[in-house]
Coordinates of C-alpha atoms in Angstrom, one line a residue:
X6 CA -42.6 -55.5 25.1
X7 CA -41.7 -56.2 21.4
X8 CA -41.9 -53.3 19.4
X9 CA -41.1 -49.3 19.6
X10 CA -42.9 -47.1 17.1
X11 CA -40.9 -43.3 17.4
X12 CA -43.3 -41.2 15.6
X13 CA -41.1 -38.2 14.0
X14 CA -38.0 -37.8 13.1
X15 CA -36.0 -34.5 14.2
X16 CA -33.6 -34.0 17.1
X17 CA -35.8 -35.5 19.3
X18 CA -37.0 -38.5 17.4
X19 CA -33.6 -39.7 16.1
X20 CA -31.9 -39.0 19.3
X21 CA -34.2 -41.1 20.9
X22 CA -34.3 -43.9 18.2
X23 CA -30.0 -43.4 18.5
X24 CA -30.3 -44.1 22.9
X25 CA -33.2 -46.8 22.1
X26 CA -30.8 -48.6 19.3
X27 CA -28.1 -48.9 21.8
X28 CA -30.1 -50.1 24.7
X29 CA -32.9 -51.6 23.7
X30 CA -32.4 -53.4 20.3
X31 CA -29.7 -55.6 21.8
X32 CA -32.8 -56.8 24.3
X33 CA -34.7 -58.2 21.4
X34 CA -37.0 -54.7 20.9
X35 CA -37.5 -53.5 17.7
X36 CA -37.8 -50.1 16.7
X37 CA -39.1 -48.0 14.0
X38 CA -39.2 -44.6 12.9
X39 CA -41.8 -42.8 11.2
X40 CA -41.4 -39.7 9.5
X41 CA -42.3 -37.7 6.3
X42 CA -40.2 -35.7 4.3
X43 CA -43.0 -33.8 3.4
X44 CA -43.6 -32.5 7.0
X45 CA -40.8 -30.0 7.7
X46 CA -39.3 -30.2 10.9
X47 CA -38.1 -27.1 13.3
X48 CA -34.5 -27.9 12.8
X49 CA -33.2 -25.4 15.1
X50 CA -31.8 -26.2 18.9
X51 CA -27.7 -25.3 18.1
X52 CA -26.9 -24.0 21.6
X53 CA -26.7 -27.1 23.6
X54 CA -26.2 -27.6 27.0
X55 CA -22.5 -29.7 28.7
X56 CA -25.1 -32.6 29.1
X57 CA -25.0 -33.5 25.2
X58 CA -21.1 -34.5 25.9
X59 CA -22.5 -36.9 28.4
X60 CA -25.2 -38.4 25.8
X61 CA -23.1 -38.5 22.6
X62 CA -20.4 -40.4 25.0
X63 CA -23.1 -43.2 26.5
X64 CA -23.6 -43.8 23.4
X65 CA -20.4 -44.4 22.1
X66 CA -19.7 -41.4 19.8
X67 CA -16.1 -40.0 18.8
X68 CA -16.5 -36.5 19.9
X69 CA -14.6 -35.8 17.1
X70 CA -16.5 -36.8 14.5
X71 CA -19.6 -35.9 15.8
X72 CA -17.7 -32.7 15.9
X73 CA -17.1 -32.5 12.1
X74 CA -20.6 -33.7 11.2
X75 CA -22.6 -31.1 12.5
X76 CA -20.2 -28.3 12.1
X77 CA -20.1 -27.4 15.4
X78 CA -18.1 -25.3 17.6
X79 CA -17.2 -25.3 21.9
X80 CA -19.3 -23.5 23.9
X81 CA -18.7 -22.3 27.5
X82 CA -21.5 -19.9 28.5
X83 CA -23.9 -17.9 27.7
X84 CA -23.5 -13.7 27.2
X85 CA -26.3 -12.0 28.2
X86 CA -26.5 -8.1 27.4
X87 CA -29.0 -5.4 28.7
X88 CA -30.9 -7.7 30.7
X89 CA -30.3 -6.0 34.1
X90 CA -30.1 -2.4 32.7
X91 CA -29.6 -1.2 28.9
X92 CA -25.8 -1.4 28.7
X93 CA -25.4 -4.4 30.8
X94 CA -23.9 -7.7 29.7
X95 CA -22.5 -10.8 32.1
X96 CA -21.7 -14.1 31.1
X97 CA -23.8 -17.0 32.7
X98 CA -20.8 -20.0 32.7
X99 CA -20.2 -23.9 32.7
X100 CA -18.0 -23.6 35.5
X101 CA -17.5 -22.7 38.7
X102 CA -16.9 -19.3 40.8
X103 CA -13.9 -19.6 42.9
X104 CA -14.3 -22.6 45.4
X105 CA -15.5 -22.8 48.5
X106 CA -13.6 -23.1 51.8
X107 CA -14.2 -25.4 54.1
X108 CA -18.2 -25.9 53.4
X109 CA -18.4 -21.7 52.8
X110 CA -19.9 -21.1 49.3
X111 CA -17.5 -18.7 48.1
X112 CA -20.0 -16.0 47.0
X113 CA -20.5 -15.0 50.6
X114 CA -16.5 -14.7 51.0
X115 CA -16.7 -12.2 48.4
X116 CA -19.3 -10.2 49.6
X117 CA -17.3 -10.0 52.8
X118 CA -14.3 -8.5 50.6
X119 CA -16.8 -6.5 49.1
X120 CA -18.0 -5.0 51.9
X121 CA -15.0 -3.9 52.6
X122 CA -13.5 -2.8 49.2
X123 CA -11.3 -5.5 48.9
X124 CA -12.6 -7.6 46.0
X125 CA -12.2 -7.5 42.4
X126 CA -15.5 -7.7 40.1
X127 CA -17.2 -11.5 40.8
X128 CA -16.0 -12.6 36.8
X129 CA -12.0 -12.6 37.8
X130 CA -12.8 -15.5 39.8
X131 CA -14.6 -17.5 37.3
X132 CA -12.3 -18.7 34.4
X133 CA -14.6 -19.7 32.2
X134 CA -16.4 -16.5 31.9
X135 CA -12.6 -15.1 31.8
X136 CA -11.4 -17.3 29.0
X137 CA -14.9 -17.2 27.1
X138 CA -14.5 -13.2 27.0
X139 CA -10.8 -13.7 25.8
X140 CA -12.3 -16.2 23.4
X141 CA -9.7 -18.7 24.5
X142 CA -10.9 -22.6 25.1
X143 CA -9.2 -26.1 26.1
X144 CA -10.7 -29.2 28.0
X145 CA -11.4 -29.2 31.0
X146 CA -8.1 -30.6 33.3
X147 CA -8.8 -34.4 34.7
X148 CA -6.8 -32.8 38.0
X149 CA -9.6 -31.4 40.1
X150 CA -6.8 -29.4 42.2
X151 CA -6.3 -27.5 38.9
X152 CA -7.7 -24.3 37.7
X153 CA -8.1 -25.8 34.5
X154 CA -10.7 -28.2 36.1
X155 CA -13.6 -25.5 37.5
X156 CA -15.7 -25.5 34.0
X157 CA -17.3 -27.5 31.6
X158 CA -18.6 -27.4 28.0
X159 CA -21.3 -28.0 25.2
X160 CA -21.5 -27.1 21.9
X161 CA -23.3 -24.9 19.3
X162 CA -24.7 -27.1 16.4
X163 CA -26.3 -27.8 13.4
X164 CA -29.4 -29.7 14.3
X165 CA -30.2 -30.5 11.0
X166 CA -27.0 -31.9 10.5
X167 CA -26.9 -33.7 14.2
X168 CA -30.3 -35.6 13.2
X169 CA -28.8 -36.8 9.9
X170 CA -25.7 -38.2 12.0
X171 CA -27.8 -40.0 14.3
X172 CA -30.4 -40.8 11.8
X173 CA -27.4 -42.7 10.6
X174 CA -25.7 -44.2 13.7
X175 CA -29.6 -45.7 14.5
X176 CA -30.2 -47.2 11.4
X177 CA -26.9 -49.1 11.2
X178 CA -27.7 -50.3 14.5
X179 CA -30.9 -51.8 13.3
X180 CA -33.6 -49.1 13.0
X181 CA -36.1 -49.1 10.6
X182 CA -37.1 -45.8 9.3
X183 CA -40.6 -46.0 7.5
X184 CA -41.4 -43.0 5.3
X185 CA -45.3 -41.8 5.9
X186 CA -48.1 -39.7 7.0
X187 CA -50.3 -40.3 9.7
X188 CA -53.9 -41.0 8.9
X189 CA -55.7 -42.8 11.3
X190 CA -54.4 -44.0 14.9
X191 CA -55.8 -47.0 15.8
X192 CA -56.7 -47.6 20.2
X193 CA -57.4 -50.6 21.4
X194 CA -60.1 -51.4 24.8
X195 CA -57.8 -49.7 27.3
X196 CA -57.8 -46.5 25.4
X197 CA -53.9 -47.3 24.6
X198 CA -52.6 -46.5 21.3
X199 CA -52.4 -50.0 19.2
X200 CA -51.4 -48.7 15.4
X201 CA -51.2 -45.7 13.1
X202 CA -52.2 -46.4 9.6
X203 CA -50.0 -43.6 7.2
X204 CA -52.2 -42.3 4.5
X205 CA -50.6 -45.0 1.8
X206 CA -52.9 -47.5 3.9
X207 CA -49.6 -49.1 5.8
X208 CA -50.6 -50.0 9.3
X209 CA -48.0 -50.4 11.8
X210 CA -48.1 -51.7 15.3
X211 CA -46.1 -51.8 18.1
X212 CA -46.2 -52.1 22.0
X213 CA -45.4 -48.8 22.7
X214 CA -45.4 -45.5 21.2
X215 CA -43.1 -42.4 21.1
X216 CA -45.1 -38.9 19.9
X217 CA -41.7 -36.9 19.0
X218 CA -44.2 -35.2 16.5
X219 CA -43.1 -31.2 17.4
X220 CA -45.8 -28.8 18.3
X221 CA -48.7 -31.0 17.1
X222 CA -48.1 -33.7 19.6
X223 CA -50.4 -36.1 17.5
X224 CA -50.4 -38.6 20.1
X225 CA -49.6 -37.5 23.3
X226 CA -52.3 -33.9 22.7
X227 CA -54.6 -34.9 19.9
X228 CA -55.1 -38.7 20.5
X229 CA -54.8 -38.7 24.5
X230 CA -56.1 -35.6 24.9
X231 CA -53.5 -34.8 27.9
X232 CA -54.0 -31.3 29.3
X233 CA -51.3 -28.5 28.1
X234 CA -50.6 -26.5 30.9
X235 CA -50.2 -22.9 29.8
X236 CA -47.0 -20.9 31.5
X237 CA -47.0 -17.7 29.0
X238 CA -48.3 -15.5 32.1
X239 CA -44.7 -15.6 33.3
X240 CA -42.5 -16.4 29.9
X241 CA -44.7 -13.8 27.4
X242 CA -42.6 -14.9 24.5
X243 CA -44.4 -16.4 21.7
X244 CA -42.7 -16.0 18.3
X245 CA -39.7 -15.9 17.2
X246 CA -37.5 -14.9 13.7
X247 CA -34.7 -16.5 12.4
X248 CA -32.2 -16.5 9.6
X249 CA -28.5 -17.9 9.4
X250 CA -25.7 -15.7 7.7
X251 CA -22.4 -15.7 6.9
X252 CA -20.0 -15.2 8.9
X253 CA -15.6 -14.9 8.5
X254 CA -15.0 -13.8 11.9
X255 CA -13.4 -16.3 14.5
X256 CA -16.4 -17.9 16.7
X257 CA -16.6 -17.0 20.2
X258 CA -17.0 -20.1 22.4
X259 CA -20.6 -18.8 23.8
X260 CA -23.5 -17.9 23.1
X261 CA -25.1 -14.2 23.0
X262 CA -28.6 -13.3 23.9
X263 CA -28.8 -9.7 23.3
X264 CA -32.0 -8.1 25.5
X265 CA -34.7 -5.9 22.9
X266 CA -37.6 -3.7 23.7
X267 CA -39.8 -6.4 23.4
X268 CA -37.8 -9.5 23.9
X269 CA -34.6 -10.2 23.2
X270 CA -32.0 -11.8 20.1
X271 CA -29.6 -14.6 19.5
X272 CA -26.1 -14.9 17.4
X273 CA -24.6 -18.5 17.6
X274 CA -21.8 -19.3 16.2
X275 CA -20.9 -22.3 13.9
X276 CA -17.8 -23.2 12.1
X277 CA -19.4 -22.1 8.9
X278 CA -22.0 -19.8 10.0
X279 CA -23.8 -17.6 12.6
X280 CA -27.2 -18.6 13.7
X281 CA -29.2 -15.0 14.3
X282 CA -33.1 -15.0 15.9
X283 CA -35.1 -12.8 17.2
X284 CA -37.6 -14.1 20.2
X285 CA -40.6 -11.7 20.9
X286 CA -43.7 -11.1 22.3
X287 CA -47.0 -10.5 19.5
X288 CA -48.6 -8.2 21.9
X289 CA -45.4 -6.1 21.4
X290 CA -43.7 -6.2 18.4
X291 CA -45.2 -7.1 15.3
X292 CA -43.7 -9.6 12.8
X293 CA -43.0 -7.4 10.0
X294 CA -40.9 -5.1 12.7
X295 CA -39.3 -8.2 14.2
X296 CA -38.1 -9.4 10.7
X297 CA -36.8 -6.3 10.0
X298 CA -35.4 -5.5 13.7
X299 CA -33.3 -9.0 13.0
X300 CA -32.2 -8.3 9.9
X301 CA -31.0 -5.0 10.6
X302 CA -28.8 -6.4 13.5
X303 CA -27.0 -9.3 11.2
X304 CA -23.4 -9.7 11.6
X305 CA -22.8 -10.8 7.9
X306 CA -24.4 -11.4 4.7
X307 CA -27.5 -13.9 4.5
X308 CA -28.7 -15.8 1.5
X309 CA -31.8 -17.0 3.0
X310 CA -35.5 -15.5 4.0
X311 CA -36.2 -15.1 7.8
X312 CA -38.4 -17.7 8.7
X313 CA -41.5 -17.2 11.9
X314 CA -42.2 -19.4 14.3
X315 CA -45.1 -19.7 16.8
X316 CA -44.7 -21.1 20.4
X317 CA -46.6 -21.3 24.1
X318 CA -44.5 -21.8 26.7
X319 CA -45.7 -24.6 28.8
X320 CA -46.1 -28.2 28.8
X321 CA -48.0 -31.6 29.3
X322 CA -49.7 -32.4 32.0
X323 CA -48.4 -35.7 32.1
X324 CA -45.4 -36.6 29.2
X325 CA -45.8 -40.5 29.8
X326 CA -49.6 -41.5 29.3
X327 CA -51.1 -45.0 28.9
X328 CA -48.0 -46.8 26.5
X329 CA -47.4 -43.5 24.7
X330 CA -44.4 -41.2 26.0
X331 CA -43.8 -37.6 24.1
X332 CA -40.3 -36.3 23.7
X333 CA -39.2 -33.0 22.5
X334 CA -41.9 -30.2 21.3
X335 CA -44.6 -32.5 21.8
X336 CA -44.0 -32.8 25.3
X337 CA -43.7 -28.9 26.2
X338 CA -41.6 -25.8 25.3
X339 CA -40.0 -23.6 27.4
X340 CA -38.5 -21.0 24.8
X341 CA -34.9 -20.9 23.8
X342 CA -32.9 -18.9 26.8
X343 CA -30.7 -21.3 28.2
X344 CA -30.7 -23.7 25.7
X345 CA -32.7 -26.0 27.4
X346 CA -34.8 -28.0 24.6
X347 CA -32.1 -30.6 23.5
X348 CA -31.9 -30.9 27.4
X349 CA -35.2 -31.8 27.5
X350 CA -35.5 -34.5 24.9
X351 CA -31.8 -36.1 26.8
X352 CA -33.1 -36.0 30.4
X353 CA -36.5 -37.7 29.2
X354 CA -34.5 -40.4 27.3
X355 CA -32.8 -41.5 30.2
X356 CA -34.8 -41.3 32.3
X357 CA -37.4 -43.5 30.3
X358 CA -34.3 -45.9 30.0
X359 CA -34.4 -45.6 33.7
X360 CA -37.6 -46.5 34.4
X361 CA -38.1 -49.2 31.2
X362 CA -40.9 -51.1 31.4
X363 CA -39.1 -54.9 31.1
X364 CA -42.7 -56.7 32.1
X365 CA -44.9 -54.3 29.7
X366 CA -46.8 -53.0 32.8
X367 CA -45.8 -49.7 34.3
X368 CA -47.7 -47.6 36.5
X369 CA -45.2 -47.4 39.2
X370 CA -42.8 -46.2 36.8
X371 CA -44.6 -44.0 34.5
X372 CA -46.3 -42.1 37.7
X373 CA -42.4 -41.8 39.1
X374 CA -41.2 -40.5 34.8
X375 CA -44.0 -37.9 34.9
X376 CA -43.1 -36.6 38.7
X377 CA -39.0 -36.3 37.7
X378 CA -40.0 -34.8 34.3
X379 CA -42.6 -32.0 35.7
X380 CA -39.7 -31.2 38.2
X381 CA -37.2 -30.3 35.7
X382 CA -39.6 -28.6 33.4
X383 CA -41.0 -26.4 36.3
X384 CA -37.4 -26.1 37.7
X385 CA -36.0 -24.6 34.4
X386 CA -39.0 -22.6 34.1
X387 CA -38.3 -20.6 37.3
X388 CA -34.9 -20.3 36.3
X389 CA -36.3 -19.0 33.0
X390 CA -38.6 -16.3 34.2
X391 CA -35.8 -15.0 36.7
X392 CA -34.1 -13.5 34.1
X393 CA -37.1 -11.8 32.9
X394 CA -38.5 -10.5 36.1
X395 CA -35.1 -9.6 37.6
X396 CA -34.6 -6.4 35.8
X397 CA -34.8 -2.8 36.5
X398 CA -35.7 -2.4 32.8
X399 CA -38.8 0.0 32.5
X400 CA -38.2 1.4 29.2
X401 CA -41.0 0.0 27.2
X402 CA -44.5 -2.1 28.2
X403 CA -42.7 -5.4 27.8
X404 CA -40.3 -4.7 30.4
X405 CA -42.6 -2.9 32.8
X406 CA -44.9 -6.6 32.4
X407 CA -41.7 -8.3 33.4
X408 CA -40.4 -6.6 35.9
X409 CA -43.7 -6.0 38.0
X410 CA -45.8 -9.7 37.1
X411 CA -46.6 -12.1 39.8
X412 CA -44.3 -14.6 39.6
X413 CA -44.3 -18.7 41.2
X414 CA -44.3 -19.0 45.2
X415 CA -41.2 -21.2 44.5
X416 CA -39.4 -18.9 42.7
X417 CA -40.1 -15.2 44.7
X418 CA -39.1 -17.7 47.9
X419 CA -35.7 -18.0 45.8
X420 CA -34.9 -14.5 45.2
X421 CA -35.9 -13.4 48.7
X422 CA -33.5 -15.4 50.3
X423 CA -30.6 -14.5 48.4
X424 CA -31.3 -10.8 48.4
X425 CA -31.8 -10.9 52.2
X426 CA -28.7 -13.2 53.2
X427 CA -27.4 -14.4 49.8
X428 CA -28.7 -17.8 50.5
X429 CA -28.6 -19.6 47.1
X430 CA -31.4 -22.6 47.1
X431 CA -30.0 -26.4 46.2
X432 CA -31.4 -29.2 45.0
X433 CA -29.8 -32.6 44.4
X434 CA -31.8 -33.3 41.0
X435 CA -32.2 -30.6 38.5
X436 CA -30.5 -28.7 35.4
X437 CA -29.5 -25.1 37.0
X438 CA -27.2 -25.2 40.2
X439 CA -26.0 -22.7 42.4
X440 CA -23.4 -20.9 40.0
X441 CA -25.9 -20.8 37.6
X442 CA -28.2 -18.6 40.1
X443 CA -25.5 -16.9 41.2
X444 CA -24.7 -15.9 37.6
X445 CA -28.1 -13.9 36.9
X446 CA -28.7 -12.6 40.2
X447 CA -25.4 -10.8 40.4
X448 CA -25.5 -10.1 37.0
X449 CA -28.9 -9.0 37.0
X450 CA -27.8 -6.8 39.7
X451 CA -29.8 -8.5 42.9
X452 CA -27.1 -8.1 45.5
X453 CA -28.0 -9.4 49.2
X454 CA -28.0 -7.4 52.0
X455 CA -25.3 -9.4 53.9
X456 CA -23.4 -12.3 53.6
X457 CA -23.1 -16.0 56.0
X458 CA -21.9 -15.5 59.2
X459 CA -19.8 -18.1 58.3
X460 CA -17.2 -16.2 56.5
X461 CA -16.2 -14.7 59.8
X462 CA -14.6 -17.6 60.7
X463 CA -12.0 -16.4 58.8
X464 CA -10.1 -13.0 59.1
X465 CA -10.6 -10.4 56.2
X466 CA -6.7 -10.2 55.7
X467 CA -6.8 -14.4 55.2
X468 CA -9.9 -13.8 52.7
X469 CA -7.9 -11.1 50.8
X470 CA -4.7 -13.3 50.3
X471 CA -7.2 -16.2 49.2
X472 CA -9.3 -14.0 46.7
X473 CA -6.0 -12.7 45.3
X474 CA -4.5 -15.8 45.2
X475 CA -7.6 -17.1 43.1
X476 CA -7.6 -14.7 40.7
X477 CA -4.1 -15.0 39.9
X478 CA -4.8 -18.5 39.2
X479 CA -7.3 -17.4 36.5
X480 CA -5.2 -15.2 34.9
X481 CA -2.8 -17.8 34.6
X482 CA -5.1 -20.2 33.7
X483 CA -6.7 -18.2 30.5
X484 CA -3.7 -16.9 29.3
X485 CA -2.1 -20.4 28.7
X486 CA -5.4 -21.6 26.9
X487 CA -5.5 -21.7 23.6
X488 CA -8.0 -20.0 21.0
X489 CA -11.2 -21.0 20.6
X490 CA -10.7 -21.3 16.8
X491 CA -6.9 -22.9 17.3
X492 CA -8.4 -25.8 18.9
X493 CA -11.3 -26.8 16.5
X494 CA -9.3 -26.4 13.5
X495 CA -6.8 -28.9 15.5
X496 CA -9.8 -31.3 16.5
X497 CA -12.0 -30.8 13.1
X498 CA -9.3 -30.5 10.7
X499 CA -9.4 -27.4 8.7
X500 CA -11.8 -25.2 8.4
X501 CA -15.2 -26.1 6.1
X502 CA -16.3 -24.1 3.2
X503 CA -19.4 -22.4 3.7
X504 CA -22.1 -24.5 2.6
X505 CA -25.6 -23.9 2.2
X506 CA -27.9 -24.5 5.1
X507 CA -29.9 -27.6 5.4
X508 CA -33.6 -27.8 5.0
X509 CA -33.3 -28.5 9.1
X510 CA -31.4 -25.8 9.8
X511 CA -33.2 -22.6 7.6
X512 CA -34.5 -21.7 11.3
X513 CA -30.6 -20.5 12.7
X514 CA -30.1 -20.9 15.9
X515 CA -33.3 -21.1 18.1
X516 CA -32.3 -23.8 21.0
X517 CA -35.5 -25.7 21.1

């Protein structure tokens, strides 16, 4: 292999061309971009996941900096209000709830407390959604003994600004970015993808072929023809609103997705904005009622028209067929909840880089990319529709749809066995973990009906001493962190003006 074409640019296509600069070009491959400024791209995705830390440091990227460049701000959960029941709001954290003792999960030491009346609320042991609520943040402590180790973080973002900064780390690393339109792509006898020819008559060639193209998915959907596999039966959701505005309020370091009558909204907060957008279903809630719902609801002046997108949750058959391999949008979509789409386009990167195809043949390693990529999209997806279905919610048809639909085998396996023994389902590979469950059934209010027979192999007196003990620790903990706001203006420097948003980034705060 000689030569990468990405085709589109984006978050996807130049965080791919930014992994595939660092790894690749130093192996003798050359890559090349092509994009056209005359296609617009989504340019939304700011709520990231702790993950992106991981990416930006593999390849080698001041935090920092990266920090200043896309205006971003900490992020350490995700607030979720009247989900469970109108009026109810939890935080779903990066972090950890208590610890467990001695291979007991400490969820079912609590619900022994409970049980008893001798816990506090689940939260007090979970600093992170205690400090995010007090809108305090720090790094996490490299101590694993300390409190200050038990969370994580990501960031909210500019996309549009995060493509620009790694549209510039790839090129000085040797990418070549080729402005054009597709016309014509050119297959060869195999029924691989040999060239595209842009509509100035430039044909390019390559080896191999990246369809970061969005929602068309000109190579992986129109030229391949690979299946789309339609999942809007369980996540209804098909449009969305969106519109940035000003905001002079300190940022909270998380994320809000506020429940509606027919879907539900999001505020996301940047160092010189607030993302705001309103996800809903067609068949209940026009768009003329969603623009105005949204712009009813904004906490600060906007200069800008709502803008609509269209989705279908689902995705590819297959993401990796032939010598063509879709990233992003073009590879499936799984609406913005958990902030799961910049997810999406990492996890495929590395685990192409994984998997690269040194000798130019691949089926081993494609069949093994497309079986690790349709477990995370179909693991995330459960996750997904779990906070849909697991409501008592009946106050309008949307609701009613969610709360009663058929949902996957997988997935109604999942909630049974908590609710019946509080038995939270692992799994070594894969983006949501047990706190993360634990988060939405509890507060989604699923309780179980017991707890592990394990935690009687301790006393309820030694339980109560430990929960106390725990939650003193948090207290601690959060009140010597500093605020959210303190700590960028220390790492960013001081404070941007407001500045107009980018062409990337009219769409707010959408995490695709």
């Amino acid at each position: 292999m000689k030569k990468i074409i990405i085709l589109g640019g984006g978050t996807a296509g130049w965080m791919c061309a930014a992994a595939m600069a660092r790894f690749l070009i130093p192996r003798g491959i050359a890559i090349t971009l092509i994009e056209s400024d005359q296609i617009g791209t989504v340019g939304v995705g700011e709520a990231t996941l702790p993950h992106l830390r991981f990416f930006n440091q593999t390849l080698g990227i001041d935090e920092n900096a990266f920090m200043r460049a896309t205006l971003a701000t900490y992020k350490m959960g995700i607030e979720f209000q009247h989900w469970g029941r109108i009026g109810d709001a939890y935080i779903h954290p990066f972090g950890e709830y208590g610890r467990e003792l001695d291979g007991i999960p400490f969820h079912h030491l609590w619900l022994k407390a409970r049980q008893s009346g001798r816990a506090a609320p689940l939260d007090d042991y979970a600093l992170p959604v205690k400090a995010a609520a007090a809108g305090k943040f720090d790094f996490p402590h490299p101590n694993p003994r300390s409190i200050l180790s038990t969370f994580s973080y990501a960031f909210h973002l500019d996309a549009g600004l995060y493509a620009r900064f790694l549209r510039d780390f790839a090129e000085q690393l040797g990418v070549e970015r080729v402005e054009g339109r597709v016309d014509t792509i050119g297959r060869d006898e195999r029924g691989h993808i040999s060239a595209l020819k842009l509509q100035d008559g430039n044909s390019l060639g390559a080896d191999f072929f990246v369809d970061c193209s969005g929602f068309r998915a000109l190579l992986l959907g129109g030229t391949l023809q690979t299946p789309f596999l339609d999942w809007s039966r369980w996540l209804p959701c098909d449009s969305a609103v969106a519109v940035p505005c000003e905001s002079n309020r300190p940022p909270p370091p998380y994320t809000r997705a506020i429940a509606h009558s027919a879907g539900w909204q999001w505020q996301i907060p940047l160092q010189h904005r607030t993302g705001n957008g309103l996800v809903y279903a067609r068949d209940h809630l026009s768009d003329d009622q969603a623009c105005q719902r949204l712009m009813n609801s904004l906490p600060g002046p906007t200069s800008t028209e709502p803008r609509i997108l269209r989705f279908k949750a689902g995705r590819r058959k297959n993401s990796w067929v032939g010598n063509c391999l879709a990233i992003g949008l073009s590879s499936g979509f799984l609406e913005p909840l958990e902030s799961t789409g910049i997810y999406l386009i990492q996890i495929a990167i590395t685990k192409f880089l994984a998997l690269w195809p040194q000798g130019g043949s691949y089926p081993a390693g494609r069949r093994e990319f497309n079986r690790q990529m349709s477990l995370e999209y179909e693991r995330i997806r459960d996750f997904l529709i779990l906070h849909y279905h697991a409501t008592e919610r009946e106050d309008s048809a949307f609701w009613r749809y969610c709360r009663y639909m058929a949902i996957p085998d997988d997935l109604r396996l999942k909630m049974a066995l908590y609710r019946e023994q509080g038995y939270i389902v692992g799994y070594g590979h894969g983006l949501f973990l047990q706190p993360s469950w634990l988060a939405v059934y509890h507060g989604q209010r699923i309780l179980p009906k017991t707890y592990s027979p394990q935690a009687d192999l301790l006393a309820l007196d030694e339980i109560d001493r430990l929960l106390s003990g725990y939650r003193r620790l948090v207290q601690k903990g959060v009140a010597a962190m500093p605020d959210h706001a303190s700590v960028i203006a220390r790492q960013c420097g001081m404070r941007p003006l407001p500045v107009p948003p980018t062409a990337m980034s009219l769409y707010g705060g959408i995490a695709l």
